[in-house]
Short mmCIF file of C-alpha atoms in Angstrom, two decimals:
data_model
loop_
_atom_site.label_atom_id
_atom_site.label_comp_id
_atom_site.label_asym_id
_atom_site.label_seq_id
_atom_site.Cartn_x
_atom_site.Cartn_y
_atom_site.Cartn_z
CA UNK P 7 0.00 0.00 0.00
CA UNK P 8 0.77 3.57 -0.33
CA UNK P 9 0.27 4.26 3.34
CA UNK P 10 -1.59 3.87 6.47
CA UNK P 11 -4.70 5.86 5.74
CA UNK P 12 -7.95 5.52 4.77
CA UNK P 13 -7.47 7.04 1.55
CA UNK P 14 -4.08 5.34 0.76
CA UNK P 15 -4.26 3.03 -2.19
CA UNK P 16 -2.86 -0.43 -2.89
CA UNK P 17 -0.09 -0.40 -6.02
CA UNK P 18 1.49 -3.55 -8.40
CA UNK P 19 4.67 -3.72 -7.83
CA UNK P 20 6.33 -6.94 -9.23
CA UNK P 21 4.86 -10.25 -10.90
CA UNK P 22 6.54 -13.55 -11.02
CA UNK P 23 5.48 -17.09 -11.99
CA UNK P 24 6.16 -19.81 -9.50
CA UNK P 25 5.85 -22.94 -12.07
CA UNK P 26 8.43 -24.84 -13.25
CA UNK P 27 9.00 -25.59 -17.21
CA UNK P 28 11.96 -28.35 -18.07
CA UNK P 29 14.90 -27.24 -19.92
CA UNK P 30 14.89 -27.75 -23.40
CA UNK P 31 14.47 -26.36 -27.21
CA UNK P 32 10.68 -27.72 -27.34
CA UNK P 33 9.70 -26.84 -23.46
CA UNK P 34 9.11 -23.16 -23.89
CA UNK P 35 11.60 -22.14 -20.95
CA UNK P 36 12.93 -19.28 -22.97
CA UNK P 37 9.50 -18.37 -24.46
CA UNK P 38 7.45 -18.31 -21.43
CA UNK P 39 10.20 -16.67 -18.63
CA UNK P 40 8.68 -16.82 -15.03
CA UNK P 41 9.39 -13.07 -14.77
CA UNK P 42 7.79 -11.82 -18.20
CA UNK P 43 8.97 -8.74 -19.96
CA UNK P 44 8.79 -5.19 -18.37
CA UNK P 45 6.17 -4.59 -20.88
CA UNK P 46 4.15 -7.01 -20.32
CA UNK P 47 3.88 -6.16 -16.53
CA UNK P 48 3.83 -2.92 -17.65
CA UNK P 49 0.39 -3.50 -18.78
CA UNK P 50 -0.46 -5.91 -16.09
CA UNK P 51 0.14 -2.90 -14.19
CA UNK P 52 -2.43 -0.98 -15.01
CA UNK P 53 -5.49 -3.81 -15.64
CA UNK P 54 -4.28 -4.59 -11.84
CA UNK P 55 -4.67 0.05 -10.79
CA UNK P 56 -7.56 -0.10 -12.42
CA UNK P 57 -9.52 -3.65 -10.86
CA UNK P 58 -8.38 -1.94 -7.26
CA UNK P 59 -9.68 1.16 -8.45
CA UNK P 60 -12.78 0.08 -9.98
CA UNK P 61 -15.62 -0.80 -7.30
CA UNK P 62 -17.98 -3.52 -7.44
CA UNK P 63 -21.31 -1.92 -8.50
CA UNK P 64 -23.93 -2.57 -5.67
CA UNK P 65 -27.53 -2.40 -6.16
CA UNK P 66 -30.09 -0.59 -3.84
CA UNK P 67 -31.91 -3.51 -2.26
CA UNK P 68 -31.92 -4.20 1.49
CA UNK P 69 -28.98 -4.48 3.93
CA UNK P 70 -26.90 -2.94 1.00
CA UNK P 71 -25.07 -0.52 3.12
CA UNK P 72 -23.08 -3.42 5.05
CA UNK P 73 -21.54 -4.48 2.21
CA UNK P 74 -17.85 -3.29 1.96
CA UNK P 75 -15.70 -3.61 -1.96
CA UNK P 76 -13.26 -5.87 -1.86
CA UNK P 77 -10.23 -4.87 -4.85
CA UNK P 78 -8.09 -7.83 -3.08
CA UNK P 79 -10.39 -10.33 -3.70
CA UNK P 80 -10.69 -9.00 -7.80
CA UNK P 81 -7.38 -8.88 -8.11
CA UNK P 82 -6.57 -12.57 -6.63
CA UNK P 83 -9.29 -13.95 -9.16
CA UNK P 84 -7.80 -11.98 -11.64
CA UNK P 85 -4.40 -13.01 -10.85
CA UNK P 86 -5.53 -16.51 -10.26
CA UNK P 87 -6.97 -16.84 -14.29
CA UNK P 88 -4.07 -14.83 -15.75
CA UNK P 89 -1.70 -17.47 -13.78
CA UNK P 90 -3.64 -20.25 -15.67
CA UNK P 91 -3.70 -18.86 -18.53
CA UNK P 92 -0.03 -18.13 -19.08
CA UNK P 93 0.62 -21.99 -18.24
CA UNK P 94 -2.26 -23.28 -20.55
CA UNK P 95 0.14 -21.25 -23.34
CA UNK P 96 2.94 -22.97 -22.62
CA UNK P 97 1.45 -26.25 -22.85
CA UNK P 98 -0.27 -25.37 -26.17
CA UNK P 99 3.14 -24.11 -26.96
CA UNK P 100 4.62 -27.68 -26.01
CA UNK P 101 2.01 -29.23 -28.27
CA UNK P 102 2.56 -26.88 -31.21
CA UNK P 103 6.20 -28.08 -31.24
CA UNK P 104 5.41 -31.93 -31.43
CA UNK P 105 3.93 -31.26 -34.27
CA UNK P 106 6.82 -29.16 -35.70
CA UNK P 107 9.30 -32.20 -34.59
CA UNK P 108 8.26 -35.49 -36.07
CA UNK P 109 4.64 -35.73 -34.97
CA UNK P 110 2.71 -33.94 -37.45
CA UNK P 111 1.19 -36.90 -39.09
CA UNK P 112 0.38 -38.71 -35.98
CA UNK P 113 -1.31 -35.65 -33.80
CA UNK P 114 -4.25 -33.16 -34.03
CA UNK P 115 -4.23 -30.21 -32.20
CA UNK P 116 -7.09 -27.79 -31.48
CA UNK P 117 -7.24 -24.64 -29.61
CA UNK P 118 -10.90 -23.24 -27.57
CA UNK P 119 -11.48 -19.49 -29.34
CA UNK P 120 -11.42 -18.41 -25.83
CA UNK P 121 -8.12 -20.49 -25.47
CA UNK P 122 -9.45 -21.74 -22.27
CA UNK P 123 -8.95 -25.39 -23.63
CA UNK P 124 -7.34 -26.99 -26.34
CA UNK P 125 -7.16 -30.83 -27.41
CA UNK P 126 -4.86 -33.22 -28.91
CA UNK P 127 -5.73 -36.05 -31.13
CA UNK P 128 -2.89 -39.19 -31.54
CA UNK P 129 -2.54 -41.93 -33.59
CA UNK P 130 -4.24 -39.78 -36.67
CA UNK P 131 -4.02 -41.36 -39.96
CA UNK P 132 -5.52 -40.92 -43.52
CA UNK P 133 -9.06 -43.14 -43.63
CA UNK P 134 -8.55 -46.69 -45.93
CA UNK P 135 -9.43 -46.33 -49.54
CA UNK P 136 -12.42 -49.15 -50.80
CA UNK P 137 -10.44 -51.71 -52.55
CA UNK P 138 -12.93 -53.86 -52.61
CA UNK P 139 -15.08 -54.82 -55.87
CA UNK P 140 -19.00 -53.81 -56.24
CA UNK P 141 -20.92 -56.47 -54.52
CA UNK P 142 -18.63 -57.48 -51.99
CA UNK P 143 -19.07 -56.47 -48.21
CA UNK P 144 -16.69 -54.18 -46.75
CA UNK P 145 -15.75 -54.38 -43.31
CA UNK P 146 -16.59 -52.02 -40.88
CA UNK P 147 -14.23 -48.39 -40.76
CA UNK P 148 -11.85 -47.78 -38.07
CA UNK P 149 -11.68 -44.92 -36.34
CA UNK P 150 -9.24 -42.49 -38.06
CA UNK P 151 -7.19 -41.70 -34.45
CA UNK P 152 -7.06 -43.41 -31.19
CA UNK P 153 -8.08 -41.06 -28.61
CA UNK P 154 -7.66 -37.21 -27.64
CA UNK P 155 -6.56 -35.35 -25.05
CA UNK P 156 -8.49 -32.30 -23.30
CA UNK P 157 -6.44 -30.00 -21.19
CA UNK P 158 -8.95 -27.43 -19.71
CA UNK P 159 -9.24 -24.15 -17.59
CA UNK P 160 -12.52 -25.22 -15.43
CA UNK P 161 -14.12 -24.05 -12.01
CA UNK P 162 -13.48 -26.18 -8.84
CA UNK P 163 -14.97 -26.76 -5.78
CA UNK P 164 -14.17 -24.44 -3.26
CA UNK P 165 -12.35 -26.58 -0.44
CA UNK P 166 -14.18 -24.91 2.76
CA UNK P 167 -17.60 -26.02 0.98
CA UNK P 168 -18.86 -29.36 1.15
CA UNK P 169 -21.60 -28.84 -0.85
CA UNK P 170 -21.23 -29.75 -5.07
CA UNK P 171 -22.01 -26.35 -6.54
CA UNK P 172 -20.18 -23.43 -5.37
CA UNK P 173 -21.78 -20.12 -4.14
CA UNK P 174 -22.97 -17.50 -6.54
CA UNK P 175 -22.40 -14.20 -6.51
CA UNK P 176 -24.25 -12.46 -4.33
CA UNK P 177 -24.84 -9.39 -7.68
CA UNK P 178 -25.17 -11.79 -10.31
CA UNK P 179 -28.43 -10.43 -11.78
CA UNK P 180 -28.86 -12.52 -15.07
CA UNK P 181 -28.56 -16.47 -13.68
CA UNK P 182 -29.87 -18.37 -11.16
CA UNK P 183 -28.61 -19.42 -7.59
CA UNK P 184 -25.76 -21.85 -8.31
CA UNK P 185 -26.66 -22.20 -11.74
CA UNK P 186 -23.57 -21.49 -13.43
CA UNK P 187 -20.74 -22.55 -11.18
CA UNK P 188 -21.46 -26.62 -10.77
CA UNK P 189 -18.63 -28.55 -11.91
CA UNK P 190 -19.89 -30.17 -15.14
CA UNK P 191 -20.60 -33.74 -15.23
CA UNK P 192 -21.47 -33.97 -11.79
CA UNK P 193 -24.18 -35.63 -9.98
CA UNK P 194 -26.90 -33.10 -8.75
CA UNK P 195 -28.27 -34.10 -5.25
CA UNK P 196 -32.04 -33.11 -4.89
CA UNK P 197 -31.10 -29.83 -2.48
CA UNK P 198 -29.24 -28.34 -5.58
CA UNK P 199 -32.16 -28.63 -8.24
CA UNK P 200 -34.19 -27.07 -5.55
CA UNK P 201 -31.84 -24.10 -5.43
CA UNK P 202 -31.60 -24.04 -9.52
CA UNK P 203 -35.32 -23.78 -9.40
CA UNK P 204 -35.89 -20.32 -7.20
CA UNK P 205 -38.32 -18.59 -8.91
CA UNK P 206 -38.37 -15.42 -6.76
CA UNK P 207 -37.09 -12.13 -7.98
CA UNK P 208 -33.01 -10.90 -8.49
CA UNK P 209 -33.76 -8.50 -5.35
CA UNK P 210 -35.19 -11.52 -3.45
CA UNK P 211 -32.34 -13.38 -4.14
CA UNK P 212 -29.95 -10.65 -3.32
CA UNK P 213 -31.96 -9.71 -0.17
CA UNK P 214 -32.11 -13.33 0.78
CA UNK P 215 -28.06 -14.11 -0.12
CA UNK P 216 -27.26 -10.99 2.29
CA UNK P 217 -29.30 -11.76 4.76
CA UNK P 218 -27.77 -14.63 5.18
CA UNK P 219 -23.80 -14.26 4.70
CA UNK P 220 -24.30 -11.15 7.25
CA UNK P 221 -25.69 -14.09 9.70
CA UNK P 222 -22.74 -15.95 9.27
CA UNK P 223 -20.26 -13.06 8.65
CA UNK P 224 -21.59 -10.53 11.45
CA UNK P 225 -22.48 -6.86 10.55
CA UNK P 226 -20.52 -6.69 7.04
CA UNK P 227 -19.86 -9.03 3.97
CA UNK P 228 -17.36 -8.27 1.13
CA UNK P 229 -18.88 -7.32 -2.61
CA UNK P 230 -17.20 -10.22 -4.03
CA UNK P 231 -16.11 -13.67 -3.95
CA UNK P 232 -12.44 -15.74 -4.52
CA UNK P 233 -12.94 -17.73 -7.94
CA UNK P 234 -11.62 -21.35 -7.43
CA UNK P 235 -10.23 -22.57 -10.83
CA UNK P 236 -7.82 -25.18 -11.90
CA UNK P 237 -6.80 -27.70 -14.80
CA UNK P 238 -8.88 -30.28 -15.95
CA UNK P 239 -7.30 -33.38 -18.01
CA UNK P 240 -9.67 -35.78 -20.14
CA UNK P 241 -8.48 -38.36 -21.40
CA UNK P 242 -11.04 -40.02 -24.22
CA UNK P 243 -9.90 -43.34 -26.04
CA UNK P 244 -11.75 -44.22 -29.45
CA UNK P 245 -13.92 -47.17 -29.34
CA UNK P 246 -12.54 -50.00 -31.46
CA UNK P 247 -9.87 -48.05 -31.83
CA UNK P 248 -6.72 -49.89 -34.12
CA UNK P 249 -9.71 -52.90 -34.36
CA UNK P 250 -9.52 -53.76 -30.35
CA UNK P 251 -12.33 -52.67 -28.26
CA UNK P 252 -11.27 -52.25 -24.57
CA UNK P 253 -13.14 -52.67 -21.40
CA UNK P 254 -13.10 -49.06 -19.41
CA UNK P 255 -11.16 -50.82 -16.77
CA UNK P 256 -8.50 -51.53 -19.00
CA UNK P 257 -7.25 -48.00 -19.18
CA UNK P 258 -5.52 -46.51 -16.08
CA UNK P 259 -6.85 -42.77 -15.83
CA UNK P 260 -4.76 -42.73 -12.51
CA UNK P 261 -2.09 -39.71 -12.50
CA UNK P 262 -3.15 -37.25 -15.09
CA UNK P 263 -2.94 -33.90 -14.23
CA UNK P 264 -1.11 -30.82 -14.50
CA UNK P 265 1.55 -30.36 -12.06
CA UNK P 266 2.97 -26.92 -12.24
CA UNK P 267 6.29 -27.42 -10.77
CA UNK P 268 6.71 -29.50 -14.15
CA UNK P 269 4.96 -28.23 -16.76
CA UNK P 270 5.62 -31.01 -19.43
CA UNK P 271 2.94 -31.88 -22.09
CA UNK P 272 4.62 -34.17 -23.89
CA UNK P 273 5.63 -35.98 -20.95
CA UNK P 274 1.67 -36.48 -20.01
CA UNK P 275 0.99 -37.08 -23.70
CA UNK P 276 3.90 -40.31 -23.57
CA UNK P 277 1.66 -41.27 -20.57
CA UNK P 278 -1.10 -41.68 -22.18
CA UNK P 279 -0.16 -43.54 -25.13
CA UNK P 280 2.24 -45.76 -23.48
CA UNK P 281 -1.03 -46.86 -21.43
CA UNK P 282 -3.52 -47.37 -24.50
CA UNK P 283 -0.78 -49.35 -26.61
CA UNK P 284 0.07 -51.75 -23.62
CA UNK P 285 -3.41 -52.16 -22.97
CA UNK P 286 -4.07 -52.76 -26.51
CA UNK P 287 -1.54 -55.38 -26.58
CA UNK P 288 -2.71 -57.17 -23.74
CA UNK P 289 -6.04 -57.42 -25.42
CA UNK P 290 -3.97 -58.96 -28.73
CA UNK P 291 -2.63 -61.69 -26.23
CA UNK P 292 -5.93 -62.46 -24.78
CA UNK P 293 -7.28 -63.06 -28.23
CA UNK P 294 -4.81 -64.83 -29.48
CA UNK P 295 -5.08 -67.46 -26.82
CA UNK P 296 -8.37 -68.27 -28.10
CA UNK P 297 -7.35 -68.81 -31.50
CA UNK P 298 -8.30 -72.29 -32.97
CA UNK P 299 -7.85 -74.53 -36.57
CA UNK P 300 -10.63 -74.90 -38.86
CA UNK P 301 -10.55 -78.20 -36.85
CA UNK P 302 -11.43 -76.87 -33.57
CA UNK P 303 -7.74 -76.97 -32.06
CA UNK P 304 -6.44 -74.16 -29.76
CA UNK P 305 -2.86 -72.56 -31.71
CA UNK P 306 -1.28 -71.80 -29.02
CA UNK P 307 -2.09 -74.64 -26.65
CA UNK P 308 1.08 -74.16 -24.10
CA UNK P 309 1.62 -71.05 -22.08
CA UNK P 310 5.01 -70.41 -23.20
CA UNK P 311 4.28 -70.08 -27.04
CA UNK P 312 2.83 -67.05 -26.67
CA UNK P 313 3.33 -64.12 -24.37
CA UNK P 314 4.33 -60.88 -22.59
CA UNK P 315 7.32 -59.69 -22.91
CA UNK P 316 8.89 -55.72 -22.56
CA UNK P 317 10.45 -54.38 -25.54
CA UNK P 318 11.82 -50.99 -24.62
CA UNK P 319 9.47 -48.92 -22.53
CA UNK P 320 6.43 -50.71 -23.61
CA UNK P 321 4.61 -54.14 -23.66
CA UNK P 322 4.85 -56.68 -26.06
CA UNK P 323 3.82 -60.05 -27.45
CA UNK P 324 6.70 -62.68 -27.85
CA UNK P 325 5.30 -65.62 -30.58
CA UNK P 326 7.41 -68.87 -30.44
CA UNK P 327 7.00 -70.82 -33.77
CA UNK P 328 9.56 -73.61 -34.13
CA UNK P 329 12.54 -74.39 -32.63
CA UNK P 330 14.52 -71.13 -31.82
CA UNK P 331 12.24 -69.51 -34.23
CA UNK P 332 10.07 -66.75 -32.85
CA UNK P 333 8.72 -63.41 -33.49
CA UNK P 334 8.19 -60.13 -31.12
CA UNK P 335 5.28 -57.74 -31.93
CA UNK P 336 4.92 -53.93 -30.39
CA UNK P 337 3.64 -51.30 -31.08
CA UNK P 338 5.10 -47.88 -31.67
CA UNK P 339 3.40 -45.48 -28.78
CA UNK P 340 4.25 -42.34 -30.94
CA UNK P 341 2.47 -43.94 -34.14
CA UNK P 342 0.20 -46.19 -33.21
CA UNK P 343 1.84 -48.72 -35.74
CA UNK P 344 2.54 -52.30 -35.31
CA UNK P 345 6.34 -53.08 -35.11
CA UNK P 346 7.27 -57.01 -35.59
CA UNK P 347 11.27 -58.01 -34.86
CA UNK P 348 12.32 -61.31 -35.83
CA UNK P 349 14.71 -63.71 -33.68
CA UNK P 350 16.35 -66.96 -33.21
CA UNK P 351 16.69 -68.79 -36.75
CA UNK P 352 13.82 -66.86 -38.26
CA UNK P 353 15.77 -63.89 -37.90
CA UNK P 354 18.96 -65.76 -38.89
CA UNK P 355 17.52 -67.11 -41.83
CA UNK P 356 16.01 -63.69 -43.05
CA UNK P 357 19.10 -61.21 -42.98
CA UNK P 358 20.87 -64.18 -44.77
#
C-alpha cells in the first residue's frame, strides 16, 4: 500500500510465476520466462490500478449498506486466471512443437477461441481407400485416431464447501442461484435442483443471499467472492480403436494432471499412449489365446508359445513358432503402428 490511511491506495509492484518448465528447445523455458517482460507487466500494471480502483457496483436492495468492496479479492481472481492462462500457453506451446518435430502426421491439435482449452488427437491417420469390388461387403471403418486429449481451464470446488455447486455471486443479476458454477458432469443431489429452481425475484435473491452471509459473517460481507479454478485433463480413447475394443477398466486414468512445478505436455501425452498401446496389446494376447484350426484346435495350446514380454518402454507379445524360431510384436506409442522383430533362426535365416 501507499500508506496507512484511509485514503491510501494499494499499487502492483512486481509479478513472477512460481511454475516450473523443463529445460529444453521444445519446453518453452525461454519463451514463457517466469518473470515476463517489463512490458508485459507494464500493462499488467495498469489492468491490476484499475480492478483496485474500480468498485464492485452494488444495487439498492436491502442491507446494502453493510456491504464493503473488496479490490483484493478482484485482483486474486484476476491473478488466479491470468496465472492459468499463461501456463495453458505454454502447454499449447509444447504441443505446437510436437507437431513441428516429427509428430505432425500422428497428432491433431485444437485450440478453444477463448483459449481456455485446447485438445490433442494421436494416432491420426488418412481413412482406408475401398479396394474392394462392387458387390462385396466391406468391413466395418476404423476410427481415423485413437483417442484425444483435453487439457482445460474449469471451475473447482471451493475446499471450505462441502456442498457440489459453489456459491454465486451475491450481484449476479442474469442467472440463477448456483446455476452457473457446478462442476460439469457432476451428480446433482435433490437440495441443488431445488436451489436451480428459485423462482423469486433478483432482489429476493440478493436480499435473501445478504441476509444470510451477514448471519454468518456478522455486521458486514465483502462485494465479491475468490474464484476457485484449476486444470482439468480428459483423457477419451476411441472405441474399437486400431480394431480392439477395450473394457473401461482396462485404461488406467490414474495420475493425469497438471503439475505446475513440471509443466511437461509431452511428458503427459507419452503417458497416455504408453497406457492405450500396452493395454491394446494385452487385449492382442488375450485373443490370441483363443485362436483355434478350422478343426477346432487351440494354436497356441502351451503357455510359453505365446506371451508378454517388454520391448523398450512398452509391452509386447513374444510368438514362439519352431525351434529357436520366434517373433516379437509392439507397437510404436508415438504412431500407433505395429512393429514385428524377428529372432532366433527366423531372424537368422532372413538377414541371410
Amino acid at each position: 500500500m501507499t500508506g496507512a490511511q484511509k485514503d491510501d491506495i494499494w499499487a502492483f509492484v512486481h509479478v513472477e510465476f512460481l511454475f516450473g518448465v523443463p529445460e529444453g528447445e521444445r519446453k518453452g523455458s525461454k519463451e514463457f520466462p517466469r518473470r515476463p517482460p517489463k512490458a508485459f507487466s507494464d500493462d499488467l500494471a495498469f489492468q491490476i490500478r484499475d480492478i483496485i480502483m474500480t468498485p464492485t457496483s452494488i444495487p439498492d436492495v436491502p442491507f446494502a449498506s453493510a456491504v464493503v468492496d473488496a479490490p483484493l479479492i478482484r485482483v486474486y481472481n484476476f491473478l488466479l486466471l491470468l496465472s492459468l492462462s499463461y501456463q495453458l500457453e505454454i502447454l499449447i506451446f509444447q504441443a505446437t512443437q510436437l507437431l513441428l518435430h516429427g509428430w505432425k502426421d500422428h497428432l491433431k491439435l485444437s485450440v478453444a477461441i477463448n483459449r481456455k482449452s485446447f485438445t490433442v488427437q494421436y494416432w491420426v491417420r488418412q481413412p482406408a481407400s475401398s479396394g474392394f469390388p462392387a458387390g462385396i461387403p466391406q468391413p466395418p471403418s476404423l476410427p481415423w485416431f485413437g483417442g484425444e486429449v483435453t487439457i482445460s481451464i474449469v471451475p473447482a470446488i471451493d475446499p471450505r464447501k462441502s456442498t457440489v455447486a459453489s456459491a454465486p455471486r451475491p450481484f449476479d443479476l442474469t442467472s440463477g442461484i448456483g446455476s452457473s458454477t457446478r462442476v460439469p458432469n457432476t451428480p446433482i443431489n435433490p437440495q441443488q435442483v431445488s436451489v436451480e429452481r428459485d423462482f423469486r425475484s433478483p432482489a429476493d435473491r440478493i436480499k435473501a443471499q445478504m441476509e444470510r452471509r451477514l448471519k454468518l459473517r456478522g455486521a458486514t460481507a465483502v462485494s465479491d467472492e475468490v474464484d476457485h479454478c484449476k486444470f482439468e485433463v480428459q483423457w477419451k480413447p476411441q472405441p474399437n480403436a486400431l480394431g480392439q475394443v477395450l473394457v473401461p477398466s482396462a485404461l488406467d486414468h490414474s495420475g493425469l494432471e497438471i503439475d505446475s512445478d513440471c509443466l511437461d505436455f509431452e511428458a503427459l501425452l507419452t503417458k497416455v499412449l504408453r497406457r492405450h498401446a500396452d493395454a491394446i496389446m494385452e487385449k492382442h494376447l488375450e485373443n490370441a489365446k483363443t485362436l483355434a484350426t478350422s478343426e477346432g484346435a487351440i494354436l497356441f495350446p502351451h503357455p510359453d508359445e505365446i506371451m508378454l514380454t517388454r520391448q523398450g518402454e512398452g509391452k509386447a507379445i513374444r510368438v514362439q513358432l519352431s525351434g529357436n524360431q520366434f517373433i516379437v510384436i509392439s507397437m510404436d506409442a508415438e504412431s500407433g503402428r505395429y512393429i514385428v522383430n524377428e529372432s532366433g533362426d527366423l531372424g537368422g535365416a532372413t538377414r541371410g
